[in-house]
Each structure stands twice: as structure tokens, then as C-alpha cells.
mmCIF file of C-alpha atoms and ligand atoms in Angstrom:
data_model
loop_
_atom_site.group_PDB
_atom_site.id
_atom_site.type_symbol
_atom_site.label_atom_id
_atom_site.label_comp_id
_atom_site.label_asym_id
_atom_site.label_seq_id
_atom_site.Cartn_x
_atom_site.Cartn_y
_atom_site.Cartn_z
ATOM 1 C CA MET O 1 -12.210 19.800 6.225
ATOM 2 C CA GLN O 2 -9.007 21.109 7.738
ATOM 3 C CA ILE O 3 -5.705 21.006 5.865
ATOM 4 C CA PHE O 4 -2.465 20.745 7.827
ATOM 5 C CA ARG O 5 1.078 21.058 6.569
ATOM 6 C CA HIS O 6 2.684 21.072 10.010
ATOM 7 C CA ILE O 7 2.582 18.701 12.961
ATOM 8 C CA ALA O 8 1.746 20.997 15.878
ATOM 9 C CA PRO O 9 -1.496 22.469 14.464
ATOM 10 C CA LEU O 10 -2.683 18.970 13.474
ATOM 11 C CA LYS O 11 -2.001 17.693 17.003
ATOM 12 C CA ALA O 12 -3.798 20.689 18.499
ATOM 13 C CA PHE O 13 -6.811 20.068 16.235
ATOM 14 C CA LEU O 14 -6.909 16.375 17.165
ATOM 15 C CA SER O 15 -6.614 16.940 20.892
ATOM 16 C CA GLU O 16 -9.321 19.585 20.788
ATOM 17 C CA ARG O 17 -11.667 17.326 18.803
ATOM 18 C CA LEU O 18 -10.801 14.347 20.983
ATOM 19 C CA ALA O 19 -12.120 16.168 23.995
ATOM 20 C CA HIS O 20 -15.381 14.764 22.594
ATOM 21 C CA ARG O 21 -13.939 11.245 23.006
ATOM 22 C CA GLY O 22 -14.181 9.593 19.627
ATOM 23 C CA SER O 23 -11.751 7.273 17.925
ATOM 24 C CA VAL O 24 -9.401 8.439 15.174
ATOM 25 C CA GLY O 25 -8.767 6.627 11.901
ATOM 26 C CA LEU O 26 -5.646 7.300 9.824
ATOM 27 C CA VAL O 27 -5.450 6.636 6.084
ATOM 28 C CA PRO O 28 -1.848 7.064 4.899
ATOM 29 C CA THR O 29 -1.475 7.669 1.150
ATOM 30 C CA MET O 30 0.943 9.044 -1.393
ATOM 31 C CA GLY O 31 -1.858 10.942 -3.121
ATOM 32 C CA TYR O 32 -3.157 10.894 -6.689
ATOM 33 C CA LEU O 33 -6.236 9.497 -5.051
ATOM 34 C CA HIS O 34 -8.464 6.885 -6.686
ATOM 35 C CA ARG O 35 -11.367 4.676 -5.628
ATOM 36 C CA GLY O 36 -9.007 2.320 -3.774
ATOM 37 C CA HIS O 37 -7.965 5.142 -1.458
ATOM 38 C CA LEU O 38 -11.593 6.224 -1.096
ATOM 39 C CA ALA O 39 -12.522 2.704 0.047
ATOM 40 C CA LEU O 40 -9.969 3.039 2.861
ATOM 41 C CA ILE O 41 -11.445 6.406 3.800
ATOM 42 C CA ASP O 42 -14.959 4.981 3.748
ATOM 43 C CA ALA O 43 -13.896 2.117 6.052
ATOM 44 C CA SER O 44 -12.302 4.606 8.440
ATOM 45 C CA GLN O 45 -15.342 6.868 8.478
ATOM 46 C CA LYS O 46 -17.609 3.929 9.338
ATOM 47 C CA GLN O 47 -15.442 2.975 12.309
ATOM 48 C CA ASN O 48 -14.195 6.280 13.692
ATOM 49 C CA ALA O 49 -15.446 9.652 14.816
ATOM 50 C CA LEU O 50 -12.568 11.385 13.023
ATOM 51 C CA THR O 51 -10.713 10.437 9.849
ATOM 52 C CA VAL O 52 -7.308 11.861 8.965
ATOM 53 C CA CYS O 53 -5.894 11.227 5.494
ATOM 54 C CA SER O 54 -2.210 11.854 4.948
ATOM 55 C CA ILE O 55 -0.739 12.651 1.547
ATOM 56 C CA TYR O 56 2.999 12.367 1.313
ATOM 57 C CA VAL O 57 5.177 10.934 -1.446
ATOM 58 C CA ASN O 58 7.785 9.441 0.837
ATOM 59 C CA PRO O 59 11.217 9.625 -0.822
ATOM 60 C CA SER O 60 12.832 7.077 1.505
ATOM 61 C CA GLN O 61 10.666 4.231 0.210
ATOM 62 C CA PHE O 62 11.733 4.720 -3.423
ATOM 63 C CA ASN O 63 14.829 2.800 -4.378
ATOM 64 C CA ASN O 64 14.704 4.315 -7.839
ATOM 65 C CA ARG O 65 15.023 8.076 -8.332
ATOM 66 C CA ASP O 66 13.137 8.030 -11.692
ATOM 67 C CA ASP O 67 10.217 6.215 -10.105
ATOM 68 C CA PHE O 68 10.074 8.902 -7.406
ATOM 69 C CA ASP O 69 10.311 11.742 -9.939
ATOM 70 C CA GLN O 70 7.656 10.200 -12.191
ATOM 71 C CA TYR O 71 5.267 9.316 -9.365
ATOM 72 C CA PRO O 72 1.990 11.124 -10.221
ATOM 73 C CA ARG O 73 1.066 14.063 -7.972
ATOM 74 C CA SER O 74 -2.085 16.215 -7.874
ATOM 75 C CA LEU O 75 -2.509 17.767 -4.439
ATOM 76 C CA ASP O 76 -5.293 20.192 -5.424
ATOM 77 C CA ASP O 77 -7.422 17.454 -7.018
ATOM 78 C CA ASP O 78 -6.755 15.188 -4.044
ATOM 79 C CA ILE O 79 -7.876 17.841 -1.600
ATOM 80 C CA ALA O 80 -11.062 18.388 -3.650
ATOM 81 C CA LYS O 81 -11.794 14.628 -3.541
ATOM 82 C CA LEU O 82 -11.224 14.479 0.212
ATOM 83 C CA GLU O 83 -13.495 17.463 0.718
ATOM 84 C CA ILE O 84 -16.287 15.707 -1.206
ATOM 85 C CA ALA O 85 -15.675 12.582 0.898
ATOM 86 C CA HIS O 86 -16.064 14.687 4.097
ATOM 87 C CA VAL O 87 -12.693 13.729 5.517
ATOM 88 C CA ASP O 88 -12.059 15.646 8.751
ATOM 89 C CA ALA O 89 -8.388 16.477 8.249
ATOM 90 C CA VAL O 90 -5.715 16.154 5.579
ATOM 91 C CA PHE O 91 -2.080 16.073 6.570
ATOM 92 C CA CYS O 92 0.191 16.980 3.665
ATOM 93 C CA PRO O 93 3.652 17.637 5.087
ATOM 94 C CA ASP O 94 6.708 18.498 3.015
ATOM 95 C CA ASP O 95 10.068 16.731 3.249
ATOM 96 C CA VAL O 96 11.383 19.126 5.899
ATOM 97 C CA VAL O 97 8.440 18.381 8.178
ATOM 98 C CA MET O 98 8.803 14.615 7.728
ATOM 99 C CA TYR O 99 12.613 14.384 7.617
ATOM 100 C CA ASP O 100 14.300 17.346 9.238
ATOM 101 C CA ARG O 101 17.565 15.519 8.618
ATOM 102 C CA GLU O 102 18.829 12.334 6.972
ATOM 103 C CA PRO O 103 17.376 9.477 9.077
ATOM 104 C CA GLY O 104 20.053 7.877 11.217
ATOM 105 C CA ILE O 105 18.074 4.750 11.987
ATOM 106 C CA GLN O 106 16.896 1.874 9.883
ATOM 107 C CA ILE O 107 14.049 -0.530 10.524
ATOM 108 C CA GLY O 108 14.677 -4.051 9.257
ATOM 109 C CA PHE O 109 12.196 -6.872 8.905
ATOM 110 C CA GLY O 110 14.373 -9.964 8.474
ATOM 111 C CA ASN O 111 12.645 -12.741 6.540
ATOM 112 C CA LEU O 112 9.490 -10.680 5.976
ATOM 113 C CA ALA O 113 11.364 -8.332 3.656
ATOM 114 C CA LEU O 114 13.672 -10.836 1.983
ATOM 115 C CA GLY O 115 11.414 -11.676 -0.941
ATOM 116 C CA MET O 116 9.163 -9.965 -3.433
ATOM 117 C CA GLU O 117 8.997 -6.156 -2.879
ATOM 118 C CA GLY O 118 11.831 -6.376 -0.352
ATOM 119 C CA LYS O 119 14.020 -8.162 -2.886
ATOM 120 C CA TYR O 120 13.211 -6.052 -5.933
ATOM 121 C CA ARG O 121 13.016 -2.717 -4.083
ATOM 122 C CA PRO O 122 15.941 -2.777 -1.662
ATOM 123 C CA GLY O 123 15.348 -0.442 1.293
ATOM 124 C CA HIS O 124 11.670 -0.014 0.391
ATOM 125 C CA PHE O 125 10.247 -1.358 3.646
ATOM 126 C CA ASN O 126 12.704 0.573 5.775
ATOM 127 C CA GLY O 127 11.358 3.720 4.098
ATOM 128 C CA VAL O 128 7.730 2.632 4.476
ATOM 129 C CA ALA O 129 8.302 1.829 8.153
ATOM 130 C CA LEU O 130 9.978 5.178 8.849
ATOM 131 C CA ALA O 131 7.128 7.138 7.288
ATOM 132 C CA VAL O 132 4.347 5.019 8.818
ATOM 133 C CA ALA O 133 5.980 5.164 12.276
ATOM 134 C CA LYS O 134 6.225 8.953 12.026
ATOM 135 C CA LEU O 135 2.575 9.239 10.928
ATOM 136 C CA LEU O 136 1.402 6.920 13.727
ATOM 137 C CA ASN O 137 3.289 9.016 16.276
ATOM 138 C CA ILE O 138 1.998 12.285 14.853
ATOM 139 C CA VAL O 139 -1.677 11.303 14.524
ATOM 140 C CA GLU O 140 -1.887 8.648 17.290
ATOM 141 C CA PRO O 141 -4.832 6.968 15.577
ATOM 142 C CA ASN O 142 -6.872 4.146 17.106
ATOM 143 C CA HIS O 143 -7.089 2.492 13.689
ATOM 144 C CA ALA O 144 -4.929 2.788 10.574
ATOM 145 C CA TYR O 145 -6.157 1.611 7.171
ATOM 146 C CA PHE O 146 -4.110 -0.169 4.502
ATOM 147 C CA GLY O 147 -5.049 -1.812 1.194
ATOM 148 C CA GLN O 148 -4.702 -5.512 0.514
ATOM 149 C CA LYS O 149 -3.032 -4.660 -2.802
ATOM 150 C CA ASP O 150 0.173 -3.993 -0.858
ATOM 151 C CA TRP O 151 -0.058 -7.147 1.253
ATOM 152 C CA GLN O 152 3.630 -7.419 2.100
ATOM 153 C CA GLN O 153 3.429 -3.839 3.380
ATOM 154 C CA ILE O 154 0.564 -4.854 5.683
ATOM 155 C CA VAL O 155 2.552 -7.772 7.107
ATOM 156 C CA VAL O 156 5.560 -5.528 7.685
ATOM 157 C CA VAL O 157 3.528 -2.699 9.264
ATOM 158 C CA ARG O 158 1.745 -5.164 11.549
ATOM 159 C CA GLU O 159 5.116 -6.553 12.611
ATOM 160 C CA MET O 160 6.420 -3.070 13.404
ATOM 161 C CA VAL O 161 3.271 -2.230 15.371
ATOM 162 C CA ARG O 162 3.537 -5.472 17.360
ATOM 163 C CA GLU O 163 7.276 -5.246 18.010
ATOM 164 C CA LEU O 164 7.383 -1.536 18.873
ATOM 165 C CA LYS O 165 4.069 -1.628 20.799
ATOM 166 C CA PHE O 166 2.301 1.053 18.824
ATOM 167 C CA ASN O 167 -1.160 1.489 20.253
ATOM 168 C CA VAL O 168 -3.035 1.115 16.965
ATOM 169 C CA ASP O 169 -5.143 -1.486 15.230
ATOM 170 C CA ILE O 170 -4.136 -2.099 11.597
ATOM 171 C CA LYS O 171 -7.147 -2.635 9.339
ATOM 172 C CA VAL O 172 -7.048 -4.215 5.879
ATOM 173 C CA VAL O 173 -9.352 -3.115 3.063
ATOM 174 C CA PRO O 174 -9.887 -5.371 -0.012
ATOM 175 C CA THR O 175 -8.351 -4.318 -3.317
ATOM 176 C CA VAL O 176 -10.546 -2.121 -5.502
ATOM 177 C CA ARG O 177 -10.251 -2.968 -9.200
ATOM 178 C CA GLU O 178 -10.976 -1.592 -12.656
ATOM 179 C CA GLN O 179 -13.498 -3.526 -14.785
ATOM 180 C CA THR O 180 -10.649 -5.426 -16.413
ATOM 181 C CA GLY O 181 -9.563 -6.671 -12.985
ATOM 182 C CA LEU O 182 -6.545 -4.343 -12.901
ATOM 183 C CA ALA O 183 -5.923 -3.239 -9.307
ATOM 184 C CA MET O 184 -6.399 0.502 -8.994
ATOM 185 C CA SER O 185 -3.117 2.300 -8.457
ATOM 186 C CA SER O 186 -1.895 5.857 -8.789
ATOM 187 C CA ARG O 187 0.720 4.446 -11.160
ATOM 188 C CA ASN O 188 -2.024 3.378 -13.612
ATOM 189 C CA ALA O 189 -2.240 7.067 -14.607
ATOM 190 C CA ARG O 190 1.056 6.562 -16.445
ATOM 191 C CA LEU O 191 -0.427 3.837 -18.696
ATOM 192 C CA SER O 192 -1.918 4.431 -22.147
ATOM 193 C CA PRO O 193 -5.497 3.116 -22.645
ATOM 194 C CA ALA O 194 -3.988 0.066 -24.394
ATOM 195 C CA GLY O 195 -1.529 -0.411 -21.550
ATOM 196 C CA ARG O 196 -4.356 -0.326 -19.008
ATOM 197 C CA ASP O 197 -6.190 -3.040 -20.924
ATOM 198 C CA ALA O 198 -3.041 -5.111 -21.245
ATOM 199 C CA ALA O 199 -2.325 -4.735 -17.526
ATOM 200 C CA GLY O 200 -5.556 -6.593 -16.716
ATOM 201 C CA VAL O 201 -3.569 -9.760 -17.491
ATOM 202 C CA LEU O 202 -1.871 -9.598 -14.075
ATOM 203 C CA TYR O 203 -5.125 -10.232 -12.232
ATOM 204 C CA LYS O 204 -6.347 -12.678 -14.876
ATOM 205 C CA ALA O 205 -3.130 -14.648 -14.418
ATOM 206 C CA LEU O 206 -3.632 -14.643 -10.636
ATOM 207 C CA THR O 207 -7.226 -15.851 -10.839
ATOM 208 C CA LYS O 208 -6.338 -18.562 -13.402
ATOM 209 C CA ALA O 209 -3.384 -19.627 -11.270
ATOM 210 C CA GLY O 210 -5.613 -19.774 -8.185
ATOM 211 C CA ALA O 211 -8.210 -21.896 -9.985
ATOM 212 C CA SER O 212 -5.520 -24.265 -11.297
ATOM 213 C CA LEU O 213 -4.003 -24.678 -7.843
ATOM 214 C CA ARG O 214 -7.427 -25.490 -6.427
ATOM 215 C CA GLU O 215 -7.849 -28.108 -9.177
ATOM 216 C CA GLY O 216 -4.675 -29.781 -7.961
ATOM 217 C CA LYS O 217 -2.010 -28.396 -10.336
ATOM 218 C CA THR O 218 1.425 -27.909 -8.793
ATOM 219 C CA ILE O 219 2.901 -24.484 -8.097
ATOM 220 C CA GLU O 220 5.551 -25.188 -10.721
ATOM 221 C CA GLU O 221 2.933 -25.969 -13.378
ATOM 222 C CA VAL O 222 0.956 -22.890 -12.423
ATOM 223 C CA ALA O 223 4.043 -20.677 -12.585
ATOM 224 C CA GLY O 224 4.514 -21.892 -16.175
ATOM 225 C CA LEU O 225 0.922 -20.979 -16.955
ATOM 226 C CA VAL O 226 1.350 -17.478 -15.483
ATOM 227 C CA ASN O 227 4.562 -16.969 -17.472
ATOM 228 C CA SER O 228 2.913 -17.863 -20.743
ATOM 229 C CA LEU O 229 -0.237 -15.815 -20.075
ATOM 230 C CA VAL O 230 1.778 -12.760 -19.161
ATOM 231 C CA GLY O 231 4.277 -13.356 -21.957
ATOM 232 C CA ALA O 232 1.477 -13.382 -24.542
ATOM 233 C CA SER O 233 0.207 -9.960 -23.428
ATOM 234 C CA GLY O 234 1.556 -6.442 -23.440
ATOM 235 C CA VAL O 235 3.260 -6.962 -20.074
ATOM 236 C CA THR O 236 6.877 -6.554 -20.959
ATOM 237 C CA THR O 237 8.497 -8.053 -17.874
ATOM 238 C CA LEU O 238 7.142 -10.424 -15.284
ATOM 239 C CA GLU O 239 9.265 -9.539 -12.287
ATOM 240 C CA TYR O 240 7.974 -12.287 -10.013
ATOM 241 C CA PHE O 241 5.161 -14.724 -9.463
ATOM 242 C CA GLU O 242 5.241 -16.262 -5.994
ATOM 243 C CA VAL O 243 3.065 -18.447 -3.865
ATOM 244 C CA ALA O 244 3.769 -17.815 -0.203
ATOM 245 C CA ASP O 245 2.238 -18.124 3.234
ATOM 246 C CA SER O 246 0.252 -14.934 3.762
ATOM 247 C CA GLU O 247 1.441 -14.466 7.343
ATOM 248 C CA THR O 248 5.110 -15.513 7.247
ATOM 249 C CA LEU O 249 5.538 -14.622 3.530
ATOM 250 C CA ARG O 250 7.704 -17.742 3.267
ATOM 251 C CA PRO O 251 7.626 -19.029 -0.336
ATOM 252 C CA ILE O 252 6.066 -22.481 -0.572
ATOM 253 C CA LYS O 253 6.543 -25.357 -3.013
ATOM 254 C CA SER O 254 3.128 -26.916 -2.385
ATOM 255 C CA VAL O 255 -0.092 -25.230 -1.245
ATOM 256 C CA LYS O 256 -0.407 -27.890 1.486
ATOM 257 C CA GLU O 257 2.631 -26.336 3.207
ATOM 258 C CA ALA O 258 0.801 -23.150 4.233
ATOM 259 C CA ALA O 259 -2.239 -22.488 6.396
ATOM 260 C CA SER O 260 -3.150 -19.518 4.239
ATOM 261 C CA PRO O 261 -1.456 -19.533 0.827
ATOM 262 C CA MET O 262 -1.405 -16.335 -1.171
ATOM 263 C CA LEU O 263 -0.419 -15.608 -4.771
ATOM 264 C CA PHE O 264 1.710 -12.553 -5.544
ATOM 265 C CA ILE O 265 2.657 -10.990 -8.854
ATOM 266 C CA ALA O 266 4.705 -8.004 -10.031
ATOM 267 C CA GLY O 267 5.326 -6.878 -13.587
ATOM 268 C CA TYR O 268 6.062 -3.935 -15.828
ATOM 269 C CA VAL O 269 3.627 -2.570 -18.414
ATOM 270 C CA GLU O 270 4.890 0.285 -20.587
ATOM 271 C CA GLY O 271 7.705 0.760 -18.084
ATOM 272 C CA VAL O 272 5.278 1.117 -15.137
ATOM 273 C CA ARG O 273 5.743 -1.289 -12.246
ATOM 274 C CA LEU O 274 2.506 -2.924 -11.062
ATOM 275 C CA ILE O 275 1.791 -5.426 -8.278
ATOM 276 C CA ASP O 276 -1.169 -7.537 -7.233
ATOM 277 C CA ASN O 277 -2.054 -10.527 -5.065
ATOM 278 C CA LEU O 278 -4.822 -13.017 -4.333
ATOM 279 C CA PHE O 279 -5.700 -15.227 -1.368
ATOM 280 C CA LEU O 280 -6.087 -18.829 -2.460
HETATM 281 P P1 AMP R 301 -0.492 4.572 -2.058
HETATM 282 O O1 AMP R 301 -1.012 5.957 -2.165
HETATM 283 O O2 AMP R 301 -0.404 3.849 -3.353
HETATM 284 O O3 AMP R 301 0.753 4.487 -1.218
HETATM 285 O O4 AMP R 301 -1.589 3.764 -1.253
HETATM 286 C C1 AMP R 301 -2.072 4.218 -0.024
HETATM 287 C C2 AMP R 301 -2.913 3.121 0.589
HETATM 288 O O5 AMP R 301 -3.986 2.813 -0.295
HETATM 289 C C3 AMP R 301 -2.119 1.812 0.797
HETATM 290 O O6 AMP R 301 -2.527 1.220 2.012
HETATM 291 C C4 AMP R 301 -2.551 0.992 -0.380
HETATM 292 O O7 AMP R 301 -2.471 -0.398 -0.148
HETATM 293 C C5 AMP R 301 -3.988 1.422 -0.545
HETATM 294 N N1 AMP R 301 -4.434 1.143 -1.901
HETATM 295 C C6 AMP R 301 -3.801 1.474 -3.051
HETATM 296 N N2 AMP R 301 -4.479 0.996 -4.111
HETATM 297 C C7 AMP R 301 -5.556 0.331 -3.611
HETATM 298 C C8 AMP R 301 -6.638 -0.395 -4.213
HETATM 299 N N3 AMP R 301 -6.731 -0.549 -5.531
HETATM 300 N N4 AMP R 301 -7.557 -0.935 -3.392
HETATM 301 C C9 AMP R 301 -7.461 -0.789 -2.047
HETATM 302 N N5 AMP R 301 -6.470 -0.119 -1.434
HETATM 303 C C10 AMP R 301 -5.533 0.428 -2.199
#
């Protein structure tokens, strides 16, 4: 496995390897790797001759300085995990490589970023788009892999790829979960064992809400159910529960309004912000 901190040597490596004409898969991450990330890597390795994993905690996508400072980091452990997984190349740039100056452009997503993460993390998707666009231009992958856990991110990245004509296919990998149902996340490392157990309520609330909607309950009734389930657990704040069309992300009042309704949830456990979602 080759480790790159700079763009030019990574590009040279890729163009040399690509003389053998294989496809390249990119797995962008912020590190502190877990089984969710490894599922993305596995998907890439099955579909590509070369897999590049990037590790970069992108400051421009954090709207909250404390969240950025407290984001877990473990580059040496990550590199060891990627070595075991037989990843071909790791790209772990520093801030100077990624942002040689304050970015002078912004990428907006209109209605796609109005709700949910876009609403509660102002500027988040601009930051995600800047970093992902840079990584796509640096690596020029045929396929790039993203987790369903961050569904709004997938919709936004797909929109950027379509609008700006990036020559890449965006692939979605299902959410990998703990036994309790809790979606794996680097942020889970900040939870106590009790907090981890309590956090399982987010997924339980989603699955109960989904079942109730399928039985004919209204979104309003189901939102009440989610509120009380979450309220009765260790989740201190339910930030949002939304039912929206999975493609347009437009919130809906009845599941009949959307071709593909999806349930979204965000909450805080022990001060750690967690998100999850479920297709109906
Ligand atoms: P992150 O390092 O949290 O920015 O995540 C990097 C990529 O891994 C994103 O595309 C995430 O959606 C994806 N990812 C994070 N957690 C999971 C999970 N539990 N299952 C599947 N993919 C995930």
C-alpha cells in the first residue's frame, strides 16, 4: 500500500498504474475507520482494479469549531487497517495541500440543502462539495463510494456530479450497524458504553416509524411516536425527524406524495450528534 500526502506523487502513481487500464475507485473518508468505511472499501475493491482511500478531516464542512476539534482522529491505526484491507493507495493530505488559501467560491444546492443537515449545519454541504470536488479532480476515479447513512450528502454529491459533468459514477453502500441497530460512525467513539446502548433508540425509532407508516398511520402520528420513544431514552435532544422524498428531499405530509419516501433522524446522545435514515 502506498501512502501519499501530496497530489503530484499520487497522480504519478495512478497514471503509472493506469497504464495497465483498470478502473479506479475512490473512498473518501474523514478517518477513524470502522466497519462502515471498510464496507465502502470492499465494494470498491470488487468493482475496480485500484482503490484509493482518502483520509481528511475537512474543516470547511464543520459549522461548529468544537465538533471539528473533538472529531476523533487516529491516522496510524487507520493506515494499519487499510494495509490489512489491501487498499492500493491512501491519500492523507494536510490543510495546506487541500486549501492553499481560503476558498473564494461556494457551491450551493438550493432546495436540496434547505432542510435537515443543511438547515442544522449551515455551510456543511458547501464544505462537503468543495472537498469532494477536489478529491474527484485529484484522483479522477471511475467510481466513488459513499454510505447511505449520509443520504443527503449522496443526493448533493450526485447533483454536483451531474451539474458540473464530473466523469464519475457515484455508488451507494448500505449502512453498517452495531448489534443494537446504531449506525456505525466515527463519532460513536465519543459515547460511553451506556450512551452507545441508548443511541440504538434512533434506529429503533426509525424502524417503528416505518412499520407504523406501512400500517397506515399518518406522518404526524408517527412523528409523535418517534418523539416519545426518543424522549424516554438517553437521547437528550431530538434535532429532527423528517419524512421526505429520497430524491428531491422535499418533506412530505403523506407517504402517498412521494415515489420513494425516506425517514430521516438526527439527535444528540451525551453531546454527540448522530444521524440515521431508512427507506420506507
Ligand atoms: P466519514 O468518515 O464519516 O465522513 O464517512 C466517510 C464515508 O463513509 C461516507 O460516505 C459515509 O457515508 C460512509 N459511512 C460512514 N458510516 C457508515 C456506515 N455505518 N455504513 C456505511 N457507510 C458509512
